[in-house]
Amino acid sequence: IIGCLAVIPDFDFIPVWFCGFSRDWHRGFSHSIAFAIAMGTPALLQQGATRLRDMTVCALAVASHGLLDAGTTSEGRGVELFWPFSPHRVKFGLVDIWEFSPDWIWPGEFARALVASALELMLFGPLLLGIIWLHRRVASTTGRL
């Protein structure tokens, strides 16, 4: 479920692709911290969990998407990370993922998104695996998950 939660912010492409909304709709409110908290709560309740830690993990999974998009954006409009408190779009410009997926690799927007996703997985996958390893190591020494 955590992996599914991390993808939810990109569902904002549905109105762009199927309803003719402006592309400006993408990376708006659905990529914000407030949206992550709002999505973490129902996910928690749907799973029947009641612990704050579980809700926090769900919210962080959703928030990771907006944070990664902000981190991998140096050109363009950025991410509305602090919506509804600020309409300012944030971009950290750590790595511009699109620089590594030009049209000659695979033409078309959807194909470029697939290439960008694979590159994000290569960049951030080791970090995720390290966190999982560290969590299991701590859990095995403390006896708690």
PDB file of C-alpha atoms in Angstrom:
ATOM      1  CA  ILE A   1       0.000   0.000   0.000  1.00  0.00           C
ATOM      2  CA  ILE A   2       2.883   2.406   0.713  1.00  0.00           C
ATOM      3  CA  GLY A   3       4.100   2.242  -2.900  1.00  0.00           C
ATOM      4  CA  CYS A   4       0.576   2.933  -4.159  1.00  0.00           C
ATOM      5  CA  LEU A   5       0.290   5.951  -1.874  1.00  0.00           C
ATOM      6  CA  ALA A   6       3.480   7.425  -3.330  1.00  0.00           C
ATOM      7  CA  VAL A   7       1.923   7.421  -6.819  1.00  0.00           C
ATOM      8  CA  ILE A   8      -1.355   9.143  -5.863  1.00  0.00           C
ATOM      9  CA  PRO A   9      -0.117  12.720  -6.497  1.00  0.00           C
ATOM     10  CA  ASP A  10       0.328  11.977 -10.210  1.00  0.00           C
ATOM     11  CA  PHE A  11      -3.352  11.127 -10.513  1.00  0.00           C
ATOM     12  CA  ASP A  12      -3.652  14.866 -11.164  1.00  0.00           C
ATOM     13  CA  PHE A  13      -2.782  14.005 -14.764  1.00  0.00           C
ATOM     14  CA  ILE A  14      -6.208  12.380 -15.202  1.00  0.00           C
ATOM     15  CA  PRO A  15      -8.004  15.751 -15.638  1.00  0.00           C
ATOM     16  CA  VAL A  16      -5.178  16.901 -17.925  1.00  0.00           C
ATOM     17  CA  TRP A  17      -5.326  13.856 -20.202  1.00  0.00           C
ATOM     18  CA  PHE A  18      -9.050  13.115 -20.211  1.00  0.00           C
ATOM     19  CA  CYS A  19     -10.835  16.391 -19.410  1.00  0.00           C
ATOM     20  CA  GLY A  20      -8.687  18.871 -21.304  1.00  0.00           C
ATOM     21  CA  PHE A  21      -7.454  20.722 -18.207  1.00  0.00           C
ATOM     22  CA  SER A  22      -4.327  22.854 -18.550  1.00  0.00           C
ATOM     23  CA  ARG A  23      -1.008  21.157 -17.937  1.00  0.00           C
ATOM     24  CA  ASP A  24      -0.548  23.733 -15.154  1.00  0.00           C
ATOM     25  CA  TRP A  25      -2.905  21.529 -13.134  1.00  0.00           C
ATOM     26  CA  HIS A  26      -0.072  18.980 -12.734  1.00  0.00           C
ATOM     27  CA  ARG A  27       2.188  19.313  -9.683  1.00  0.00           C
ATOM     28  CA  GLY A  28      -0.329  21.557  -7.977  1.00  0.00           C
ATOM     29  CA  PHE A  29      -2.198  20.845  -4.747  1.00  0.00           C
ATOM     30  CA  SER A  30      -1.830  17.060  -5.103  1.00  0.00           C
ATOM     31  CA  HIS A  31       1.928  17.414  -4.599  1.00  0.00           C
ATOM     32  CA  SER A  32       1.573  19.402  -1.354  1.00  0.00           C
ATOM     33  CA  ILE A  33       2.321  18.407   2.220  1.00  0.00           C
ATOM     34  CA  ALA A  34      -1.298  19.199   3.188  1.00  0.00           C
ATOM     35  CA  PHE A  35      -2.549  16.783   0.517  1.00  0.00           C
ATOM     36  CA  ALA A  36      -0.145  14.125   1.825  1.00  0.00           C
ATOM     37  CA  ILE A  37      -1.563  14.465   5.323  1.00  0.00           C
ATOM     38  CA  ALA A  38      -5.113  14.410   3.956  1.00  0.00           C
ATOM     39  CA  MET A  39      -4.377  11.214   1.988  1.00  0.00           C
ATOM     40  CA  GLY A  40      -2.466   9.549   4.824  1.00  0.00           C
ATOM     41  CA  THR A  41      -5.422   9.705   7.183  1.00  0.00           C
ATOM     42  CA  PRO A  42      -7.982   7.802   5.034  1.00  0.00           C
ATOM     43  CA  ALA A  43      -5.323   5.277   4.038  1.00  0.00           C
ATOM     44  CA  LEU A  44      -4.656   4.667   7.688  1.00  0.00           C
ATOM     45  CA  LEU A  45      -8.358   4.333   8.528  1.00  0.00           C
ATOM     46  CA  GLN A  46      -8.971   2.041   5.556  1.00  0.00           C
ATOM     47  CA  GLN A  47      -6.263  -0.300   6.829  1.00  0.00           C
ATOM     48  CA  GLY A  48      -7.823  -0.316  10.282  1.00  0.00           C
ATOM     49  CA  ALA A  49      -4.752   1.102  11.968  1.00  0.00           C
ATOM     50  CA  THR A  50      -5.098   3.663  14.705  1.00  0.00           C
ATOM     51  CA  ARG A  51      -1.517   4.545  15.529  1.00  0.00           C
ATOM     52  CA  LEU A  52      -0.102   7.956  14.748  1.00  0.00           C
ATOM     53  CA  ARG A  53       3.093   6.308  13.521  1.00  0.00           C
ATOM     54  CA  ASP A  54       1.185   4.399  10.854  1.00  0.00           C
ATOM     55  CA  MET A  55      -0.600   7.557   9.690  1.00  0.00           C
ATOM     56  CA  THR A  56       2.728   9.362   9.562  1.00  0.00           C
ATOM     57  CA  VAL A  57       4.235   6.626   7.381  1.00  0.00           C
ATOM     58  CA  CYS A  58       1.259   6.814   4.999  1.00  0.00           C
ATOM     59  CA  ALA A  59       1.473  10.614   4.815  1.00  0.00           C
ATOM     60  CA  LEU A  60       5.240  10.480   4.271  1.00  0.00           C
ATOM     61  CA  ALA A  61       4.757   8.034   1.411  1.00  0.00           C
ATOM     62  CA  VAL A  62       2.463  10.518  -0.340  1.00  0.00           C
ATOM     63  CA  ALA A  63       4.698  13.484   0.564  1.00  0.00           C
ATOM     64  CA  SER A  64       7.776  11.715  -0.807  1.00  0.00           C
ATOM     65  CA  HIS A  65       6.373  12.138  -4.311  1.00  0.00           C
ATOM     66  CA  GLY A  66       6.115  15.921  -4.096  1.00  0.00           C
ATOM     67  CA  LEU A  67       9.512  16.163  -2.418  1.00  0.00           C
ATOM     68  CA  LEU A  68      11.149  13.995  -5.083  1.00  0.00           C
ATOM     69  CA  ASP A  69       9.497  16.022  -7.856  1.00  0.00           C
ATOM     70  CA  ALA A  70      10.748  19.242  -6.255  1.00  0.00           C
ATOM     71  CA  GLY A  71      14.216  17.741  -5.898  1.00  0.00           C
ATOM     72  CA  THR A  72      14.359  16.624  -9.517  1.00  0.00           C
ATOM     73  CA  THR A  73      13.057  19.876 -11.008  1.00  0.00           C
ATOM     74  CA  SER A  74      15.372  22.678 -12.033  1.00  0.00           C
ATOM     75  CA  GLU A  75      13.451  23.976 -15.045  1.00  0.00           C
ATOM     76  CA  GLY A  76       9.744  24.684 -15.269  1.00  0.00           C
ATOM     77  CA  ARG A  77       7.168  25.573 -12.693  1.00  0.00           C
ATOM     78  CA  GLY A  78       8.068  23.365  -9.731  1.00  0.00           C
ATOM     79  CA  VAL A  79       5.724  21.881  -7.125  1.00  0.00           C
ATOM     80  CA  GLU A  80       3.049  23.534  -4.927  1.00  0.00           C
ATOM     81  CA  LEU A  81       4.582  21.956  -1.841  1.00  0.00           C
ATOM     82  CA  PHE A  82       3.053  24.409   0.660  1.00  0.00           C
ATOM     83  CA  TRP A  83      -0.465  24.647  -0.815  1.00  0.00           C
ATOM     84  CA  PRO A  84      -2.970  25.961   0.523  1.00  0.00           C
ATOM     85  CA  PHE A  85      -0.741  28.305   2.533  1.00  0.00           C
ATOM     86  CA  SER A  86       1.272  29.470  -0.464  1.00  0.00           C
ATOM     87  CA  PRO A  87       0.755  29.199  -4.236  1.00  0.00           C
ATOM     88  CA  HIS A  88       4.549  29.437  -4.700  1.00  0.00           C
ATOM     89  CA  ARG A  89       5.994  26.499  -6.608  1.00  0.00           C
ATOM     90  CA  VAL A  90       9.143  24.968  -5.171  1.00  0.00           C
ATOM     91  CA  LYS A  91      12.009  23.457  -7.140  1.00  0.00           C
ATOM     92  CA  PHE A  92      15.230  22.385  -5.481  1.00  0.00           C
ATOM     93  CA  GLY A  93      17.047  21.556  -8.717  1.00  0.00           C
ATOM     94  CA  LEU A  94      19.213  18.810  -7.230  1.00  0.00           C
ATOM     95  CA  VAL A  95      18.951  16.758 -10.421  1.00  0.00           C
ATOM     96  CA  ASP A  96      16.875  17.489 -13.503  1.00  0.00           C
ATOM     97  CA  ILE A  97      15.564  14.055 -14.416  1.00  0.00           C
ATOM     98  CA  TRP A  98      14.458  15.216 -17.890  1.00  0.00           C
ATOM     99  CA  GLU A  99      18.053  15.957 -18.863  1.00  0.00           C
ATOM    100  CA  PHE A 100      18.652  12.202 -18.803  1.00  0.00           C
ATOM    101  CA  SER A 101      15.634  11.232 -20.906  1.00  0.00           C
ATOM    102  CA  PRO A 102      15.734  13.162 -24.178  1.00  0.00           C
ATOM    103  CA  ASP A 103      13.333  12.364 -27.015  1.00  0.00           C
ATOM    104  CA  TRP A 104      15.959  10.362 -28.885  1.00  0.00           C
ATOM    105  CA  ILE A 105      15.890   7.696 -26.158  1.00  0.00           C
ATOM    106  CA  TRP A 106      12.158   7.208 -26.421  1.00  0.00           C
ATOM    107  CA  PRO A 107       9.911   9.827 -28.041  1.00  0.00           C
ATOM    108  CA  GLY A 108       6.652  10.973 -26.502  1.00  0.00           C
ATOM    109  CA  GLU A 109       5.621  12.357 -23.137  1.00  0.00           C
ATOM    110  CA  PHE A 110       4.426   9.061 -21.645  1.00  0.00           C
ATOM    111  CA  ALA A 111       7.579   7.243 -22.748  1.00  0.00           C
ATOM    112  CA  ARG A 112       9.760  10.007 -21.299  1.00  0.00           C
ATOM    113  CA  ALA A 113       7.838   9.702 -18.032  1.00  0.00           C
ATOM    114  CA  LEU A 114       8.633   5.969 -17.956  1.00  0.00           C
ATOM    115  CA  VAL A 115      12.326   6.661 -18.562  1.00  0.00           C
ATOM    116  CA  ALA A 116      12.291   9.368 -15.865  1.00  0.00           C
ATOM    117  CA  SER A 117      10.612   6.963 -13.431  1.00  0.00           C
ATOM    118  CA  ALA A 118      13.282   4.334 -14.094  1.00  0.00           C
ATOM    119  CA  LEU A 119      15.982   6.941 -13.500  1.00  0.00           C
ATOM    120  CA  GLU A 120      14.331   8.077 -10.253  1.00  0.00           C
ATOM    121  CA  LEU A 121      14.241   4.450  -9.133  1.00  0.00           C
ATOM    122  CA  MET A 122      17.967   4.096  -9.872  1.00  0.00           C
ATOM    123  CA  LEU A 123      18.737   7.329  -8.010  1.00  0.00           C
ATOM    124  CA  PHE A 124      16.494   6.854  -4.980  1.00  0.00           C
ATOM    125  CA  GLY A 125      16.120   3.062  -4.865  1.00  0.00           C
ATOM    126  CA  PRO A 126      19.422   2.538  -3.033  1.00  0.00           C
ATOM    127  CA  LEU A 127      18.378   5.150  -0.469  1.00  0.00           C
ATOM    128  CA  LEU A 128      15.092   3.322   0.104  1.00  0.00           C
ATOM    129  CA  LEU A 129      16.860  -0.024   0.413  1.00  0.00           C
ATOM    130  CA  GLY A 130      19.293   1.510   2.907  1.00  0.00           C
ATOM    131  CA  ILE A 131      16.417   2.817   5.016  1.00  0.00           C
ATOM    132  CA  ILE A 132      14.680  -0.570   4.932  1.00  0.00           C
ATOM    133  CA  TRP A 133      17.929  -2.316   5.914  1.00  0.00           C
ATOM    134  CA  LEU A 134      18.532   0.146   8.760  1.00  0.00           C
ATOM    135  CA  HIS A 135      14.940  -0.240   9.998  1.00  0.00           C
ATOM    136  CA  ARG A 136      15.236  -4.034  10.047  1.00  0.00           C
ATOM    137  CA  ARG A 137      18.597  -3.879  11.777  1.00  0.00           C
ATOM    138  CA  VAL A 138      17.246  -1.586  14.498  1.00  0.00           C
ATOM    139  CA  ALA A 139      14.097  -3.701  14.793  1.00  0.00           C
ATOM    140  CA  SER A 140      16.121  -6.897  15.203  1.00  0.00           C
ATOM    141  CA  THR A 141      18.229  -5.396  17.994  1.00  0.00           C
ATOM    142  CA  THR A 142      15.282  -3.813  19.837  1.00  0.00           C
ATOM    143  CA  GLY A 143      12.770  -6.562  19.123  1.00  0.00           C
ATOM    144  CA  ARG A 144      10.239  -4.005  17.811  1.00  0.00           C
ATOM    145  CA  LEU A 145       9.097  -3.273  14.282  1.00  0.00           C
TER     146      LEU A 145
END
